[in-house]
Amino acid sequence: MSRTVYVNGEYLPEEEAKVSIFDRGFLMADGVYEVTTVLDGKLVDFGGHAKRLERSLRELEMDAPCTMDELLEIHRQLIAKNGITDGTVYLQVTRGNPGDRDFSWPEPPVKPTLVLFTTAKPGFADSPLAKTGIEVITVPDIRWGRRDIKTVQLLYPSMAKMMAKKAGVSDAWFVEDGFVTEGYSNNAYIVKNGQIITRALSNDILHGITRAAVLRFAREAQMEVVERNFTPDEAYAADEAFCTSASAFVMPIVKIDAAVIGTGTPGHVATRLREIYIEEMRKAAI
Ligand code: PDD
């Protein structure tokens, strides 16, 4: 059955949803996005995603298409119309359709394009991969310098995912100037001697909404968190490794390049944080 999606004020069957060929999202990757998890038919950390969206828009001097309350209502309508229990809502805002191709931003601004759609992922908090852990490779980070803005320029992350697939693994971690930045679509962590180590926030990485929640839960559970750079060599020798994102929650990593991490099975810290995160987020979902 076809999904109902949202485009610029209308709820439509997906086959009827259209965006102009002059849309700056299509021609210039001039757009930002969010992916919000749905558990039990409710939105996980919508407030965090809305805040980051506002920040991404501000950084690109782009107009918001509507208020965040209106966006919440559109998310809820789509969840209801598509009967989503577990899954995600994808949202994209672009600088709109100026009617031609031009490097300059349209002046005055044109109406932003707003698109949302749902993806059903039944039972998605019980991913079998979380029980075995995943394997990753490291690849050079050649993305642009404002990775803190959640833009739709996802060509290199997409290439990195394909490099991982060709290597027979699930994921790729980016490395820049000898240090791990983040995963192709998630934030990266290692655990050594009980310390959870992850890169500090800057323009080099996306400020993950899951990252913020997981670090808060870790500190509340008296786990030690250290926000600093780490090298691939440190990761190879770590006791545990894991990544976080709205779609992976907390995902244990058992191999990085040729190095088996710890015992080669999901570690205690990652497993516990995954349990806490899912439990707390189910409770707080709206
Ligand atoms: N990706 N880093 C990058 C580069 C990401 O693309 C993402 C999210 C994250 C984690 O952010 P959050 O915890 O807010 O999901 C970190 C989403 C899930 C995606 O592109 O599908």
CSV table of C-alpha atoms and ligand atoms in Angstrom, one decimal:
chain,number,residue,atom,x,y,z
A,1,MET,CA,0.0,0.0,0.0
A,2,SER,CA,1.2,3.4,-0.9
A,3,ARG,CA,2.3,5.8,1.9
A,4,THR,CA,0.7,9.1,2.6
A,5,VAL,CA,3.5,11.8,2.5
A,6,TYR,CA,3.5,15.5,3.2
A,7,VAL,CA,4.6,18.1,0.6
A,8,ASN,CA,4.2,21.9,1.1
A,9,GLY,CA,0.9,21.9,2.9
A,10,GLU,CA,-0.6,18.7,1.4
A,11,TYR,CA,-1.0,15.1,2.5
A,12,LEU,CA,-0.7,13.0,-0.7
A,13,PRO,CA,-0.2,9.5,-1.9
A,14,GLU,CA,3.6,9.1,-2.4
A,15,GLU,CA,3.1,8.7,-6.2
A,16,GLU,CA,1.5,12.1,-6.4
A,17,ALA,CA,4.0,14.0,-4.3
A,18,LYS,CA,6.2,16.3,-6.5
A,19,VAL,CA,9.0,18.9,-6.1
A,20,SER,CA,10.3,21.2,-8.8
A,21,ILE,CA,13.4,20.4,-10.8
A,22,PHE,CA,14.5,23.9,-9.9
A,23,ASP,CA,14.3,23.2,-6.2
A,24,ARG,CA,17.6,24.2,-4.6
A,25,GLY,CA,17.6,21.0,-2.6
A,26,PHE,CA,17.8,19.1,-5.9
A,27,LEU,CA,20.2,21.4,-7.8
A,28,MET,CA,22.5,22.6,-4.9
A,29,ALA,CA,21.9,20.2,-2.0
A,30,ASP,CA,20.7,23.4,-0.3
A,31,GLY,CA,18.6,21.8,2.3
A,32,VAL,CA,18.6,20.4,5.8
A,33,TYR,CA,16.9,17.4,7.3
A,34,GLU,CA,16.0,15.5,10.5
A,35,VAL,CA,15.2,11.8,11.2
A,36,THR,CA,13.0,11.3,14.2
A,37,THR,CA,12.4,7.8,15.7
A,38,VAL,CA,8.9,6.5,16.4
A,39,LEU,CA,8.4,4.0,19.1
A,40,ASP,CA,4.9,2.7,20.1
A,41,GLY,CA,3.4,5.3,17.7
A,42,LYS,CA,5.1,8.2,19.6
A,43,LEU,CA,8.0,10.5,18.7
A,44,VAL,CA,11.3,10.1,20.4
A,45,ASP,CA,13.0,13.4,21.5
A,46,PHE,CA,11.0,15.5,19.1
A,47,GLY,CA,12.2,18.6,21.1
A,48,GLY,CA,15.8,17.8,20.4
A,49,HIS,CA,15.3,17.3,16.7
A,50,ALA,CA,13.2,20.5,16.4
A,51,LYS,CA,15.9,22.5,18.2
A,52,ARG,CA,18.7,21.1,15.9
A,53,LEU,CA,16.5,21.9,12.8
A,54,GLU,CA,16.1,25.5,13.9
A,55,ARG,CA,19.9,25.7,14.4
A,56,SER,CA,20.6,24.2,11.0
A,57,LEU,CA,18.2,26.6,9.3
A,58,ARG,CA,19.7,29.6,11.2
A,59,GLU,CA,23.3,28.6,10.2
A,60,LEU,CA,22.2,28.6,6.5
A,61,GLU,CA,20.1,31.8,6.9
A,62,MET,CA,17.1,29.8,5.7
A,63,ASP,CA,13.5,30.6,6.6
A,64,ALA,CA,11.6,28.0,8.7
A,65,PRO,CA,8.7,26.7,6.7
A,66,CYS,CA,6.3,26.8,9.7
A,67,THR,CA,6.4,26.8,13.5
A,68,MET,CA,7.8,23.8,15.4
A,69,ASP,CA,4.3,23.2,16.9
A,70,GLU,CA,2.9,22.9,13.3
A,71,LEU,CA,5.8,20.5,12.5
A,72,LEU,CA,4.9,18.4,15.5
A,73,GLU,CA,1.3,18.2,14.3
A,74,ILE,CA,2.4,17.2,10.7
A,75,HIS,CA,4.6,14.4,12.2
A,76,ARG,CA,1.7,13.1,14.3
A,77,GLN,CA,-0.7,13.3,11.3
A,78,LEU,CA,1.7,11.2,9.2
A,79,ILE,CA,2.2,8.6,12.0
A,80,ALA,CA,-1.6,8.3,12.3
A,81,LYS,CA,-2.3,8.3,8.5
A,82,ASN,CA,0.3,5.6,7.9
A,83,GLY,CA,-0.4,3.5,11.1
A,84,ILE,CA,3.2,3.7,12.2
A,85,THR,CA,4.0,1.9,15.4
A,86,ASP,CA,7.8,1.7,15.1
A,87,GLY,CA,9.9,3.5,12.5
A,88,THR,CA,11.1,6.9,11.6
A,89,VAL,CA,9.8,10.2,10.2
A,90,TYR,CA,12.1,11.9,7.7
A,91,LEU,CA,11.8,15.7,7.3
A,92,GLN,CA,13.5,17.9,4.8
A,93,VAL,CA,13.5,21.6,4.3
A,94,THR,CA,15.1,23.3,1.3
A,95,ARG,CA,15.6,26.9,0.2
A,96,GLY,CA,12.8,26.3,-2.2
A,97,ASN,CA,12.3,26.8,-5.9
A,98,PRO,CA,13.5,30.2,-7.3
A,99,GLY,CA,12.4,29.2,-10.9
A,100,ASP,CA,15.9,28.8,-12.3
A,101,ARG,CA,19.4,27.8,-11.4
A,102,ASP,CA,21.5,30.4,-9.7
A,103,PHE,CA,24.4,30.1,-7.2
A,104,SER,CA,23.1,33.2,-5.3
A,105,TRP,CA,20.4,32.6,-2.7
A,106,PRO,CA,17.1,34.0,-4.0
A,107,GLU,CA,16.5,37.6,-2.9
A,108,PRO,CA,14.0,38.1,-1.5
A,109,PRO,CA,13.8,34.5,-0.2
A,110,VAL,CA,11.2,32.2,-1.8
A,111,LYS,CA,8.9,29.8,0.1
A,112,PRO,CA,11.0,26.9,1.6
A,113,THR,CA,10.1,23.4,0.4
A,114,LEU,CA,8.9,21.1,3.2
A,115,VAL,CA,8.7,17.4,2.7
A,116,LEU,CA,8.0,14.7,5.3
A,117,PHE,CA,7.5,10.9,5.0
A,118,THR,CA,7.4,7.9,7.3
A,119,THR,CA,9.3,4.6,7.1
A,120,ALA,CA,7.8,1.7,9.0
A,121,LYS,CA,10.4,-0.5,10.9
A,122,PRO,CA,8.4,-3.0,12.9
A,123,GLY,CA,10.1,-4.1,16.1
A,124,PHE,CA,13.0,-1.9,15.3
A,125,ALA,CA,14.2,-1.5,18.9
A,126,ASP,CA,14.9,-5.3,18.9
A,127,SER,CA,17.4,-5.3,16.1
A,128,PRO,CA,19.2,-8.7,16.0
A,129,LEU,CA,22.4,-6.8,15.1
A,130,ALA,CA,22.4,-5.2,18.6
A,131,LYS,CA,22.8,-8.8,20.0
A,132,THR,CA,25.8,-9.7,17.8
A,133,GLY,CA,27.3,-6.2,17.4
A,134,ILE,CA,28.4,-4.8,14.0
A,135,GLU,CA,31.8,-4.5,12.2
A,136,VAL,CA,33.1,-1.2,10.8
A,137,ILE,CA,36.0,0.0,8.6
A,138,THR,CA,37.8,3.4,8.8
A,139,VAL,CA,37.8,5.7,5.8
A,140,PRO,CA,39.2,9.2,5.3
A,141,ASP,CA,36.8,12.0,6.2
A,142,ILE,CA,36.7,14.2,3.1
A,143,ARG,CA,33.3,15.8,3.9
A,144,TRP,CA,32.9,19.6,4.1
A,145,GLY,CA,33.9,21.6,7.2
A,146,ARG,CA,30.4,22.3,8.6
A,147,ARG,CA,29.3,18.8,9.6
A,148,ASP,CA,27.4,20.3,12.6
A,149,ILE,CA,24.8,21.5,10.1
A,150,LYS,CA,22.5,18.6,9.2
A,151,THR,CA,22.5,19.2,5.4
A,152,VAL,CA,21.3,16.8,2.7
A,153,GLN,CA,24.9,16.7,1.1
A,154,LEU,CA,25.1,12.9,1.8
A,155,LEU,CA,27.1,11.8,-1.3
A,156,TYR,CA,30.3,11.0,0.6
A,157,PRO,CA,28.5,9.3,3.5
A,158,SER,CA,26.7,7.3,0.9
A,159,MET,CA,30.1,6.4,-0.8
A,160,ALA,CA,31.5,5.4,2.6
A,161,LYS,CA,28.5,3.1,3.2
A,162,MET,CA,29.3,1.4,-0.1
A,163,MET,CA,33.0,1.1,0.8
A,164,ALA,CA,31.8,-0.7,4.0
A,165,LYS,CA,29.4,-2.9,2.1
A,166,LYS,CA,32.2,-3.9,-0.4
A,167,ALA,CA,34.4,-4.7,2.7
A,168,GLY,CA,31.6,-7.0,3.9
A,169,VAL,CA,30.9,-4.9,7.0
A,170,SER,CA,28.0,-2.6,8.1
A,171,ASP,CA,29.5,0.8,8.8
A,172,ALA,CA,32.4,3.2,8.2
A,173,TRP,CA,34.1,5.5,10.7
A,174,PHE,CA,35.6,8.6,9.3
A,175,VAL,CA,39.2,9.6,10.2
A,176,GLU,CA,40.6,13.1,9.8
A,177,ASP,CA,44.2,14.2,10.8
A,178,GLY,CA,44.7,10.9,12.5
A,179,PHE,CA,41.6,11.0,14.7
A,180,VAL,CA,38.1,9.4,14.4
A,181,THR,CA,35.4,12.0,13.7
A,182,GLU,CA,32.2,10.0,13.6
A,183,GLY,CA,30.4,7.2,11.8
A,184,TYR,CA,29.0,7.7,8.2
A,185,SER,CA,25.6,8.3,9.8
A,186,ASN,CA,26.1,8.1,13.6
A,187,ASN,CA,28.4,9.3,16.4
A,188,ALA,CA,31.4,7.1,17.4
A,189,TYR,CA,32.5,6.0,20.9
A,190,ILE,CA,35.1,3.7,22.5
A,191,VAL,CA,35.3,2.4,26.1
A,192,LYS,CA,38.7,2.0,27.8
A,193,ASN,CA,39.2,1.2,31.5
A,194,GLY,CA,35.6,2.1,32.2
A,195,GLN,CA,35.8,5.5,30.5
A,196,ILE,CA,33.4,6.3,27.7
A,197,ILE,CA,35.4,8.3,25.1
A,198,THR,CA,33.9,10.3,22.3
A,199,ARG,CA,34.9,13.3,20.2
A,200,ALA,CA,33.9,16.7,21.7
A,201,LEU,CA,31.2,18.8,19.9
A,202,SER,CA,32.6,21.2,17.2
A,203,ASN,CA,32.0,21.9,13.5
A,204,ASP,CA,33.7,18.5,12.8
A,205,ILE,CA,30.8,16.3,13.8
A,206,LEU,CA,27.0,16.3,13.8
A,207,HIS,CA,25.7,17.1,17.3
A,208,GLY,CA,23.7,13.9,17.6
A,209,ILE,CA,20.4,14.1,19.5
A,210,THR,CA,21.0,10.4,20.6
A,211,ARG,CA,24.5,11.3,21.6
A,212,ALA,CA,23.2,14.1,24.0
A,213,ALA,CA,20.7,11.7,25.6
A,214,VAL,CA,23.1,8.8,25.9
A,215,LEU,CA,25.8,10.9,27.5
A,216,ARG,CA,23.3,12.3,30.0
A,217,PHE,CA,22.1,8.8,30.9
A,218,ALA,CA,25.7,7.5,31.2
A,219,ARG,CA,26.6,10.4,33.6
A,220,GLU,CA,23.4,9.8,35.6
A,221,ALA,CA,24.4,6.1,35.9
A,222,GLN,CA,27.8,7.3,37.3
A,223,MET,CA,29.7,6.2,34.2
A,224,GLU,CA,32.7,8.3,33.4
A,225,VAL,CA,32.4,10.3,30.1
A,226,VAL,CA,35.5,11.9,28.4
A,227,GLU,CA,34.9,14.1,25.4
A,228,ARG,CA,38.1,14.1,23.5
A,229,ASN,CA,39.7,13.0,20.2
A,230,PHE,CA,40.8,9.3,19.8
A,231,THR,CA,42.8,7.6,17.2
A,232,PRO,CA,42.0,4.4,15.2
A,233,ASP,CA,44.9,2.7,17.1
A,234,GLU,CA,43.2,3.5,20.5
A,235,ALA,CA,39.9,2.2,19.1
A,236,TYR,CA,41.6,-1.1,18.0
A,237,ALA,CA,42.9,-1.5,21.6
A,238,ALA,CA,39.6,-0.5,23.3
A,239,ASP,CA,37.6,-2.7,25.6
A,240,GLU,CA,34.4,-1.8,23.7
A,241,ALA,CA,33.2,0.4,20.9
A,242,PHE,CA,29.7,1.6,19.8
A,243,CYS,CA,27.9,4.2,17.8
A,244,THR,CA,24.6,6.1,18.4
A,245,SER,CA,21.9,7.6,16.1
A,246,ALA,CA,18.2,8.0,16.0
A,247,SER,CA,17.9,4.9,13.8
A,248,ALA,CA,20.5,2.7,15.5
A,249,PHE,CA,20.0,3.8,19.1
A,250,VAL,CA,23.1,2.5,20.8
A,251,MET,CA,24.8,-0.1,18.5
A,252,PRO,CA,27.7,-2.2,19.8
A,253,ILE,CA,30.7,-2.6,17.5
A,254,VAL,CA,32.8,-5.8,17.7
A,255,LYS,CA,35.4,-5.2,15.0
A,256,ILE,CA,37.1,-2.1,13.5
A,257,ASP,CA,39.2,-2.7,10.4
A,258,ALA,CA,41.1,-5.9,11.2
A,259,ALA,CA,40.9,-5.5,15.0
A,260,VAL,CA,38.5,-7.5,17.1
A,261,ILE,CA,37.3,-5.3,19.9
A,262,GLY,CA,37.4,-6.7,23.4
A,263,THR,CA,35.9,-10.2,23.4
A,264,GLY,CA,34.4,-9.7,20.0
A,265,THR,CA,30.9,-9.6,21.5
A,266,PRO,CA,28.8,-6.6,22.5
A,267,GLY,CA,30.3,-5.0,25.7
A,268,HIS,CA,28.6,-4.4,29.0
A,269,VAL,CA,28.6,-0.6,28.7
A,270,ALA,CA,27.1,-0.5,25.2
A,271,THR,CA,24.5,-3.1,26.1
A,272,ARG,CA,23.5,-1.3,29.3
A,273,LEU,CA,23.3,2.1,27.6
A,274,ARG,CA,21.2,0.7,24.9
A,275,GLU,CA,18.7,-0.7,27.5
A,276,ILE,CA,18.6,2.5,29.4
A,277,TYR,CA,18.3,4.7,26.3
A,278,ILE,CA,15.4,2.6,24.8
A,279,GLU,CA,13.6,2.4,28.2
A,280,GLU,CA,13.9,6.1,29.0
A,281,MET,CA,13.0,7.2,25.5
A,282,ARG,CA,9.9,5.0,25.4
A,283,LYS,CA,8.8,6.7,28.6
A,284,ALA,CA,9.4,10.2,27.4
A,285,ALA,CA,8.1,9.8,23.8
A,286,ILE,CA,5.3,12.2,22.8
B,1,PDD,N1,21.9,10.3,10.8
B,1,PDD,N2,26.4,11.8,12.6
B,1,PDD,C1,26.0,11.8,11.4
B,1,PDD,C2,26.9,12.2,10.3
B,1,PDD,C3,24.6,11.5,11.1
B,1,PDD,O1,24.1,11.6,9.9
B,1,PDD,C4,23.8,11.2,12.2
B,1,PDD,C5,22.3,10.9,12.0
B,1,PDD,C6,24.3,11.2,13.5
B,1,PDD,C7,23.5,10.9,14.7
B,1,PDD,O2,22.6,11.9,15.0
B,1,PDD,P1,21.2,11.6,15.8
B,1,PDD,O3,21.5,10.9,17.0
B,1,PDD,O4,20.6,12.9,16.0
B,1,PDD,O5,20.4,10.7,14.9
B,1,PDD,C8,25.7,11.5,13.7
B,1,PDD,C9,20.5,10.0,10.5
B,1,PDD,C10,20.0,9.0,11.5
B,1,PDD,C11,20.3,9.7,9.1
B,1,PDD,O6,21.0,10.4,8.3
B,1,PDD,O7,19.5,8.9,8.7
